[in-house]
Structures are given as structure tokens and as C-alpha cells.
Amino acid sequence: MARRSAGLVLIAFFVFPSMVLGFTEFVVGGNDGWKAGVVDYSAWASGYTFSAGDVLVFNYWDTTEYNVVVATGSDTFDKCVSTPNLGFYDTGHDVLTLTDAGNYYFFCDEHCEYGEMKFMITVS
């Protein structure tokens, strides 16, 4: 019986790693991903509770038009200032771990000034 239990734990680890490791993976924008004019990202984020260790996944197809900037704070976020930043990503599949409690600010450098593709979260 112990062998069978160990096998189930391994299966759970590979099939549901976030449950076993204690973090939640959030795909930003759900099935619509990270794309201008499709999702109200502030409304999307307000529907979740984020904890340190959780992971955000930004999926987008056009890496020349879209990117992810992690702003240094509310002032640079409000003004859509991308430099300096806490991170700049443009792979089309950006996986970011929320390492510490606090406020995090995300936006797309190309679309932020239009009020699109930006959101803030509080991590507990």
C-alpha cells in the first residue's frame, strides 16, 4: 500500500504541481491572454487573491507589439514610465513569480498610455 501511495503523490506532483508545491498559477487575461482591447486587466486582477510564491503567466503572440514591464512603483505605473523598471519581458510566454508581499505594477510599454494592458495587484 505504501508503494501505491507514493505513486499517487508522484502523479499528483506532475499533473497538479501548483497544488503540491503550494502556489497558484494565474494566466493573465485567462484564455484571452495579454492583448490590447480584449480584457480589462484591472477587473481581471480584482477577481483573485495573490500570495507570495504565486506565478503570473503572460501569453501573447506578437512580441513586436506586446511586452510586460514591471514598474518600480505607482508613480512610474501611473505615468507609464518603463525605465527604470523591476523587469522587462518580451518572449510571448513570460512566467513571473511573485516573490514577496507588497504591490506589483504591470503594463505593456506599447499600450499603457492608452489605458490598456495595465494592472496592479497586492500580494499577501
Short mmCIF file of C-alpha atoms in Angstrom, two decimals:
data_model
loop_
_atom_site.label_atom_id
_atom_site.label_comp_id
_atom_site.label_asym_id
_atom_site.label_seq_id
_atom_site.Cartn_x
_atom_site.Cartn_y
_atom_site.Cartn_z
CA MET A 1 0.00 0.00 0.00
CA ALA A 2 2.88 2.42 0.69
CA ARG A 3 4.15 1.97 -2.82
CA ARG A 4 0.77 2.81 -4.27
CA SER A 5 0.50 5.99 -2.15
CA ALA A 6 3.95 7.13 -3.26
CA GLY A 7 2.90 6.63 -6.87
CA LEU A 8 -0.21 8.74 -6.38
CA VAL A 9 1.85 11.53 -4.84
CA LEU A 10 4.19 11.49 -7.85
CA ILE A 11 1.26 11.57 -10.25
CA ALA A 12 -0.26 14.50 -8.35
CA PHE A 13 3.09 16.33 -8.43
CA PHE A 14 3.39 16.08 -12.21
CA VAL A 15 -0.28 16.65 -13.03
CA PHE A 16 -1.00 19.37 -10.41
CA PRO A 17 2.41 20.80 -9.43
CA SER A 18 0.97 24.07 -8.12
CA MET A 19 -1.22 22.20 -5.63
CA VAL A 20 1.66 20.09 -4.37
CA LEU A 21 4.16 22.95 -4.21
CA GLY A 22 1.71 25.40 -2.60
CA PHE A 23 1.44 28.13 -5.23
CA THR A 24 -1.20 29.17 -7.71
CA GLU A 25 -0.52 29.85 -11.36
CA PHE A 26 -2.56 32.66 -12.90
CA VAL A 27 -2.76 33.10 -16.67
CA VAL A 28 -3.15 36.85 -17.07
CA GLY A 29 -6.33 37.55 -19.02
CA GLY A 30 -7.39 33.90 -18.90
CA ASN A 31 -7.98 32.38 -22.33
CA ASP A 32 -7.70 35.81 -23.98
CA GLY A 33 -4.14 36.31 -22.75
CA TRP A 34 -2.20 39.57 -22.81
CA LYS A 35 -3.69 41.54 -25.72
CA ALA A 36 -4.88 45.11 -26.26
CA GLY A 37 -8.59 45.86 -26.35
CA VAL A 38 -9.71 42.43 -25.19
CA VAL A 39 -9.52 42.29 -21.39
CA ASP A 40 -9.92 44.84 -18.62
CA TYR A 41 -6.84 43.66 -16.72
CA SER A 42 -7.62 45.65 -13.59
CA ALA A 43 -11.03 43.95 -13.42
CA TRP A 44 -9.39 40.58 -14.15
CA ALA A 45 -6.88 41.04 -11.30
CA SER A 46 -9.55 42.20 -8.83
CA GLY A 47 -11.15 38.76 -9.07
CA TYR A 48 -8.19 37.00 -7.47
CA THR A 49 -6.20 36.91 -4.25
CA PHE A 50 -2.44 36.70 -4.76
CA SER A 51 0.12 35.30 -2.34
CA ALA A 52 3.91 35.28 -2.29
CA GLY A 53 5.08 32.34 -4.35
CA ASP A 54 2.22 32.54 -6.85
CA VAL A 55 3.05 32.74 -10.54
CA LEU A 56 1.71 35.03 -13.28
CA VAL A 57 1.86 33.80 -16.87
CA PHE A 58 1.64 36.38 -19.65
CA ASN A 59 0.80 34.79 -23.02
CA TYR A 60 0.83 36.89 -26.21
CA TRP A 61 1.57 36.13 -29.82
CA ASP A 62 3.06 39.35 -31.17
CA THR A 63 6.37 40.05 -29.42
CA THR A 64 6.94 43.18 -31.52
CA GLU A 65 3.74 44.82 -30.26
CA TYR A 66 3.39 43.42 -26.73
CA ASN A 67 5.67 43.12 -23.73
CA VAL A 68 5.49 43.13 -19.94
CA VAL A 69 7.03 45.86 -17.80
CA VAL A 70 7.16 45.54 -14.02
CA ALA A 71 7.01 49.15 -12.85
CA THR A 72 9.09 50.40 -9.93
CA GLY A 73 6.02 51.85 -8.18
CA SER A 74 2.71 53.62 -8.51
CA ASP A 75 4.23 56.83 -9.89
CA THR A 76 6.02 55.16 -12.83
CA PHE A 77 2.98 52.92 -13.34
CA ASP A 78 0.57 55.87 -13.48
CA LYS A 79 2.85 57.69 -15.94
CA CYS A 80 3.64 54.53 -18.00
CA VAL A 81 7.37 55.05 -17.48
CA SER A 82 9.20 51.88 -18.47
CA THR A 83 12.75 52.88 -17.45
CA PRO A 84 13.87 52.18 -14.84
CA ASN A 85 11.87 49.04 -14.13
CA LEU A 86 11.92 45.91 -12.00
CA GLY A 87 11.70 43.71 -15.08
CA PHE A 88 11.11 43.86 -18.82
CA TYR A 89 9.89 40.76 -20.66
CA ASP A 90 9.09 40.15 -24.32
CA THR A 91 9.18 36.41 -25.01
CA GLY A 92 5.44 35.89 -25.61
CA HIS A 93 5.28 33.43 -22.70
CA ASP A 94 6.59 35.27 -19.67
CA VAL A 95 6.38 33.46 -16.34
CA LEU A 96 6.85 35.74 -13.31
CA THR A 97 6.95 34.58 -9.70
CA LEU A 98 5.55 36.94 -7.07
CA THR A 99 8.39 36.57 -4.59
CA ASP A 100 7.40 38.98 -1.82
CA ALA A 101 4.33 40.55 -0.26
CA GLY A 102 3.54 44.06 -1.49
CA ASN A 103 2.19 45.89 -4.51
CA TYR A 104 3.17 44.89 -8.03
CA TYR A 105 2.54 47.04 -11.11
CA PHE A 106 2.43 45.59 -14.64
CA PHE A 107 1.91 47.18 -18.02
CA CYS A 108 2.66 46.85 -21.72
CA ASP A 109 5.05 49.55 -22.86
CA GLU A 110 3.24 49.98 -26.19
CA HIS A 111 -0.34 50.23 -24.85
CA CYS A 112 -0.10 51.69 -21.35
CA GLU A 113 -0.54 55.30 -22.40
CA TYR A 114 -3.95 54.41 -23.86
CA GLY A 115 -5.04 53.00 -20.50
CA GLU A 116 -4.91 49.45 -21.82
CA MET A 117 -2.89 46.48 -20.69
CA LYS A 118 -2.05 47.62 -17.21
CA PHE A 119 -2.93 46.44 -13.74
CA MET A 120 -1.79 46.49 -10.15
CA ILE A 121 -2.03 43.67 -7.62
CA THR A 122 -1.42 43.37 -3.92
CA VAL A 123 0.39 40.23 -2.82
CA SER A 124 -0.08 38.97 0.72
#
